CSV table of C-alpha atoms in Angstrom, one decimal:
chain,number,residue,atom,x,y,z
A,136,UNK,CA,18.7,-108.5,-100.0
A,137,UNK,CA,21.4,-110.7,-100.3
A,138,UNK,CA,21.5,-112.2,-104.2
A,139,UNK,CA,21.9,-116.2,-105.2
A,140,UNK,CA,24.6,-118.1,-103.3
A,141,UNK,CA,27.0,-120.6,-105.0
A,142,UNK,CA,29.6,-123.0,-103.1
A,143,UNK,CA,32.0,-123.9,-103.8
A,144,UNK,CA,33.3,-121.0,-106.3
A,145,UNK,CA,35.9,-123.6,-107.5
A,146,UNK,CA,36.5,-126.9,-107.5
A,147,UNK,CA,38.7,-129.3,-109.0
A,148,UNK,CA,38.1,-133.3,-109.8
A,149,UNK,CA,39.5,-136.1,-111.7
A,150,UNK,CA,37.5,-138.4,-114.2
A,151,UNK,CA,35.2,-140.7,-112.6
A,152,UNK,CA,34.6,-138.8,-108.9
A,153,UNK,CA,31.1,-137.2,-108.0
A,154,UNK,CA,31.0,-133.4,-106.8
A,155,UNK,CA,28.1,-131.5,-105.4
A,156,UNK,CA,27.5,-128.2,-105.8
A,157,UNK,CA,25.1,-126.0,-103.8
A,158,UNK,CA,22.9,-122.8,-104.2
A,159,UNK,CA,21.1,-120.4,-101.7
A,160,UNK,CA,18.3,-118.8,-103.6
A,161,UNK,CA,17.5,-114.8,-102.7
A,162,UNK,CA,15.4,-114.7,-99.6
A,163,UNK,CA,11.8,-115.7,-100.8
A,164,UNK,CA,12.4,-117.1,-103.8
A,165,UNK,CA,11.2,-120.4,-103.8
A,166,UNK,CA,12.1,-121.6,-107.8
A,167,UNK,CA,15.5,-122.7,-108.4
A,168,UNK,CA,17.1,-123.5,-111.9
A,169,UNK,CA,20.2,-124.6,-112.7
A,170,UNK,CA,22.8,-124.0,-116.2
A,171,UNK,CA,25.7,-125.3,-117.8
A,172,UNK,CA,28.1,-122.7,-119.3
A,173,UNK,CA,31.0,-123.5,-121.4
A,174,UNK,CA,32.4,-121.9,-123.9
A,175,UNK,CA,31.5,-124.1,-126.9
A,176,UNK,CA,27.6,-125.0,-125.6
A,177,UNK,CA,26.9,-121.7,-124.2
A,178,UNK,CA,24.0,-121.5,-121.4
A,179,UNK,CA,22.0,-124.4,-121.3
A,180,UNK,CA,19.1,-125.5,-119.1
A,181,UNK,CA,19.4,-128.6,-116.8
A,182,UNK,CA,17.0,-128.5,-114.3
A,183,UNK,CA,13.9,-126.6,-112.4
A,184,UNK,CA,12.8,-127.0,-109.1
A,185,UNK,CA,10.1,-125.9,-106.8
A,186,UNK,CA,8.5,-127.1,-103.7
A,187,UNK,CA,11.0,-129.6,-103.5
A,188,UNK,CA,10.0,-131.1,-107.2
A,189,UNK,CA,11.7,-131.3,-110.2
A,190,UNK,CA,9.3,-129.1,-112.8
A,191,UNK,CA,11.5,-129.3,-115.6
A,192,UNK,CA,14.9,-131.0,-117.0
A,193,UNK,CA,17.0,-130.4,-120.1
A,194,UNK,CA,19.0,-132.7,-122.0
A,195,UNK,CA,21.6,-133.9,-119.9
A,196,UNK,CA,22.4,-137.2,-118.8
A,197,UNK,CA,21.1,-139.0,-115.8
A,198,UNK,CA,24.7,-138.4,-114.3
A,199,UNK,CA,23.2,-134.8,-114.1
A,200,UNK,CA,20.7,-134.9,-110.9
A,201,UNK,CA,19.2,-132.5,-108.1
A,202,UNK,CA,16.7,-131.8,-105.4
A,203,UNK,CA,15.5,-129.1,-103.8
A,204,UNK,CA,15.0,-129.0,-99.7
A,205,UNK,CA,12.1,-127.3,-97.8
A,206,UNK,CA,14.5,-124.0,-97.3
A,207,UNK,CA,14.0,-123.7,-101.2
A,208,UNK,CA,18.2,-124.4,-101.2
A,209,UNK,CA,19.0,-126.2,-103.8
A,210,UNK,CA,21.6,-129.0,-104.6
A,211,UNK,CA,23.2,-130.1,-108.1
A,212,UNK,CA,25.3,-133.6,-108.3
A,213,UNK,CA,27.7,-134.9,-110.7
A,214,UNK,CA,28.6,-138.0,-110.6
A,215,UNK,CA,31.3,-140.4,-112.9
A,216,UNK,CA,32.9,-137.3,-114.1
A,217,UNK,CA,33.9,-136.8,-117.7
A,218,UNK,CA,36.4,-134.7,-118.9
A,219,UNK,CA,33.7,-132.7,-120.7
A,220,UNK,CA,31.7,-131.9,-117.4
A,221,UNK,CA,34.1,-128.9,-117.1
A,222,UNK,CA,32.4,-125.9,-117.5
A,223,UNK,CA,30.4,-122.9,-115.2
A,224,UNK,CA,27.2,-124.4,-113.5
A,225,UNK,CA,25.5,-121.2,-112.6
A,226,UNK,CA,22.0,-121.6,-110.3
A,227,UNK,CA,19.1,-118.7,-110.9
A,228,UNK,CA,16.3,-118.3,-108.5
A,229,UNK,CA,12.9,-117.0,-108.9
A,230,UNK,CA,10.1,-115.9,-106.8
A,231,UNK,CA,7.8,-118.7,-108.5
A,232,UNK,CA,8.0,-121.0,-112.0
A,233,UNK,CA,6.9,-119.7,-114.7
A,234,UNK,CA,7.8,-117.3,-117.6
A,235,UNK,CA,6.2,-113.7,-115.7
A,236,UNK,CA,9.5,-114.5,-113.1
A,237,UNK,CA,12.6,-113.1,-113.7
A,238,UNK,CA,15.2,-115.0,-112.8
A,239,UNK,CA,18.5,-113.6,-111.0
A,240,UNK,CA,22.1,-115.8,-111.0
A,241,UNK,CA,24.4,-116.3,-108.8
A,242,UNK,CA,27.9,-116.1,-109.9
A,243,UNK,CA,28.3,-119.9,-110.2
A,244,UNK,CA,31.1,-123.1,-109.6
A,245,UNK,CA,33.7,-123.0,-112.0
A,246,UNK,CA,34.1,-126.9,-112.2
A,247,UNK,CA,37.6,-128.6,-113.8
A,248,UNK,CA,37.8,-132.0,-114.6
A,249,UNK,CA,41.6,-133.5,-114.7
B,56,UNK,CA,12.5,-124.8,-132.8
B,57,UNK,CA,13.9,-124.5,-129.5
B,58,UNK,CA,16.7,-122.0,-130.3
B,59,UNK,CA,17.2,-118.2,-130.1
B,60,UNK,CA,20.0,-117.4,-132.8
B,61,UNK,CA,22.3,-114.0,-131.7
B,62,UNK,CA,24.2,-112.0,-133.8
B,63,UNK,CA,26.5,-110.6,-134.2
B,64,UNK,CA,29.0,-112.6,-132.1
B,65,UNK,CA,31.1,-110.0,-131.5
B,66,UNK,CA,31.1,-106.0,-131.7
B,67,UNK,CA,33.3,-103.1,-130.6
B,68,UNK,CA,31.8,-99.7,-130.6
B,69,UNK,CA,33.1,-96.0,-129.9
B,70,UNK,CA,32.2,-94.7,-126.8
B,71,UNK,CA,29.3,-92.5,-127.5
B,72,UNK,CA,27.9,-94.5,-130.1
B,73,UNK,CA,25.0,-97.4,-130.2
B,74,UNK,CA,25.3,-101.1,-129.7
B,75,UNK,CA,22.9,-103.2,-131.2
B,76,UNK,CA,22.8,-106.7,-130.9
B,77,UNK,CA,20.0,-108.8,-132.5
B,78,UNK,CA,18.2,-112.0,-131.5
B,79,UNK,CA,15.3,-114.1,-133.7
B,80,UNK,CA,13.0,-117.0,-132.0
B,81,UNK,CA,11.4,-120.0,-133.9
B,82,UNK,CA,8.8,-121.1,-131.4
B,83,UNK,CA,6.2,-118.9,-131.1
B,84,UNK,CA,4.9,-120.1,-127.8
B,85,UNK,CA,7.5,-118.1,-126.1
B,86,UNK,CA,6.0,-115.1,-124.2
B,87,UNK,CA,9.0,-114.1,-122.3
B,88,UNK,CA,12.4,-112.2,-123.4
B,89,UNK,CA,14.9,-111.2,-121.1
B,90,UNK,CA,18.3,-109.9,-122.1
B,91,UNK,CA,21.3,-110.6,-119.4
B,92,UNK,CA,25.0,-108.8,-119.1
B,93,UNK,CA,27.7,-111.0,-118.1
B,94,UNK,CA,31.3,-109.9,-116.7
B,95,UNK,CA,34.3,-112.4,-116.5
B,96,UNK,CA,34.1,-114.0,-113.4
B,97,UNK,CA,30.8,-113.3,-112.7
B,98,UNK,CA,27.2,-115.4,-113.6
B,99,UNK,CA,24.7,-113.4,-116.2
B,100,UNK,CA,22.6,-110.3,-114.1
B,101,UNK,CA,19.6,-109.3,-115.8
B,102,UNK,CA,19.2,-105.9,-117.7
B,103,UNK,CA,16.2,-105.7,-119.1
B,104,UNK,CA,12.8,-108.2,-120.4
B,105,UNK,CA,10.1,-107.7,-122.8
B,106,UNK,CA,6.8,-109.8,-123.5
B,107,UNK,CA,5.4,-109.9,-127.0
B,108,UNK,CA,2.2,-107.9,-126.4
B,109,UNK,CA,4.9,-105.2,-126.4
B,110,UNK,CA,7.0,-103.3,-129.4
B,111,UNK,CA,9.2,-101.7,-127.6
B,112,UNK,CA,10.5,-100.9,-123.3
B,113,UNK,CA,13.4,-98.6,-122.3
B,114,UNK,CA,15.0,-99.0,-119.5
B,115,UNK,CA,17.8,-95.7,-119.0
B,116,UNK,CA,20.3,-96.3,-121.7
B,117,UNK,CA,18.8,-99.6,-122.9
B,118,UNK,CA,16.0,-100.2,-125.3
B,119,UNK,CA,14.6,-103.7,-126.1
B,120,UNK,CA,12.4,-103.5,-129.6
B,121,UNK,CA,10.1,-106.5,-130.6
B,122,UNK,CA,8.9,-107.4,-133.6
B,123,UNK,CA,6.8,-110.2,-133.1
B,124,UNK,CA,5.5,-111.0,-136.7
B,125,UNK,CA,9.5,-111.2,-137.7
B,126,UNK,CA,9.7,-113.4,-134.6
B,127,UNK,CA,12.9,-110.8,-134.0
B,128,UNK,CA,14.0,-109.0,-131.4
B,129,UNK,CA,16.7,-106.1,-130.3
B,130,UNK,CA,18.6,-104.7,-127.6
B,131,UNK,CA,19.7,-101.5,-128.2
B,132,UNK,CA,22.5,-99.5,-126.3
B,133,UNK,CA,22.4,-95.8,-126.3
B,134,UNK,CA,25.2,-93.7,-125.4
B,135,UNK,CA,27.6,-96.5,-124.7
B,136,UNK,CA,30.6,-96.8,-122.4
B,137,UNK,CA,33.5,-98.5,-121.3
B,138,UNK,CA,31.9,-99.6,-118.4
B,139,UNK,CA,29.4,-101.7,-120.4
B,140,UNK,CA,32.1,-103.9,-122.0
B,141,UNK,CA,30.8,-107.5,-121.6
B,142,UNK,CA,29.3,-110.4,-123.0
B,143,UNK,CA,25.2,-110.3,-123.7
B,144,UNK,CA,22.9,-113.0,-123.5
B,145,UNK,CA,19.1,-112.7,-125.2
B,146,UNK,CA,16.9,-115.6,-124.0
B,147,UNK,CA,13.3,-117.0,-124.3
B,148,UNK,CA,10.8,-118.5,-122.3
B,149,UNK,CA,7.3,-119.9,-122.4
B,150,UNK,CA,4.7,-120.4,-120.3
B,151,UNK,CA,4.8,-121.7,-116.7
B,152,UNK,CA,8.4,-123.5,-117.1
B,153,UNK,CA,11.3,-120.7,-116.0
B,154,UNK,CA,13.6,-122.9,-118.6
B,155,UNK,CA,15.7,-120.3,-120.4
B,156,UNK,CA,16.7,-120.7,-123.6
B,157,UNK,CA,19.8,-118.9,-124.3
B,158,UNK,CA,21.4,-117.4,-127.5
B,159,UNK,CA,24.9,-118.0,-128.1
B,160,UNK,CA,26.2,-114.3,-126.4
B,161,UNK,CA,27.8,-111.1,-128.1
B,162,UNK,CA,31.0,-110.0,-126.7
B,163,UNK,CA,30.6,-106.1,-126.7
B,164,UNK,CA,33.7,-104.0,-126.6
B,165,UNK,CA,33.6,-100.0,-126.0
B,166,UNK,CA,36.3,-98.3,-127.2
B,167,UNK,CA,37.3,-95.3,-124.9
């Protein structure tokens, strides 16, 4: 089985453009979550999705959105970007929500804001 | 009461010899602990995960212990090795969310 799918691997942007970042979950898995890694903040949560619906969202800011489409691929977007967006967004996939899932990564977008 | 501490933040160990890294919970809701390996350049793959209704699971070289009334728990490397020279990652969930609260990371080092 082919694991989670990020794309781009890297990207580059200046402060104030939008970026989109994408994620193809392991074949079945229909929960997607995405993660912020930087080296200050660590991992943190920013969103969950399944069935095309946001189940759960951390504590970003509403520059920080998502969806989910009926292929269970999933979609993160920045927009206005700040110098402190830079960082590893990394997307897990599931089988289903819910703690009894374990979720695997992908091997994320390294994002840099200039 | 959201956050998993990790300790220690760093470690180097002889080849041969056991890597411990710790981790301690506050909310006691969670009912899900995984433990994830991460290389440089590469996202976080999972090793190993424990529930509380369980002290202890071994998987090959590595051991998760749980302590539940400490709100504490362990991973434990046996018989380390170069090869598992990396950053770890405990975590915590609850319930029927897959949010994963991380801890902060230990960066292990095995000295050949």
């Amino acid at each position: 089985k082919a694991g989670v799918t990020q794309t781009p691997r890297y990207l580059i942007k200046t402060r104030g453009q939008q970026v989109t970042l994408s994620c193809s979950p392991i074949s079945g898995h229909r929960s997607v979550s995405w993660y912020q890694q930087t080296p200050g903040q660590g991992l943190q949560f920013l969103f969950e999705y399944f069935s095309e619906t946001q189940r759960n969202k951390g504590n970003f800011p509403g520059r920080f959105s998502g969806r989910q489409f009926s292929n269970s691929r999933s979609e993160m977007n920045v927009s206005t970007l700040e110098l402190g967006d830079s960082a590893l967004y990394l997307c897990a996939s599931s089988p289903d929500p819910g703690s009894n899932q374990p979720q695997h990564f992908g091997d994320g977008t390294r994002l840099s804001i200039l | 009461q959201q956050q998993v501490k990790q300790s220690p933040q760093s470690l180097i160990v002889q080849k041969g010899g056991i890597s411990i890294i710790n981790c301690a919970y506050e909310n006691t809701a969670f009912d899900y602990f995984p433990w994830y390996q991460q290389f440089p350049g590469k996202g976080p793959a999972l090793l190993i995960a424990i529930r509380p209704d369980v002290s202890e699971k071994k998987e090959g070289r590595f051991t998760i212990s749980f302590n539940k009334s400490a709100k504490q728990f362990s991973l434990h490397i046996m018989d380390s090795q170069p090869g598992d020279s990396a950053t770890y990652f405990c975590a915590a969930s609850r319930g029927n969310t897959g949010k994963l609260i991380f801890g902060q990371g230990t960066t292990l080092q095995v000295k050949p």
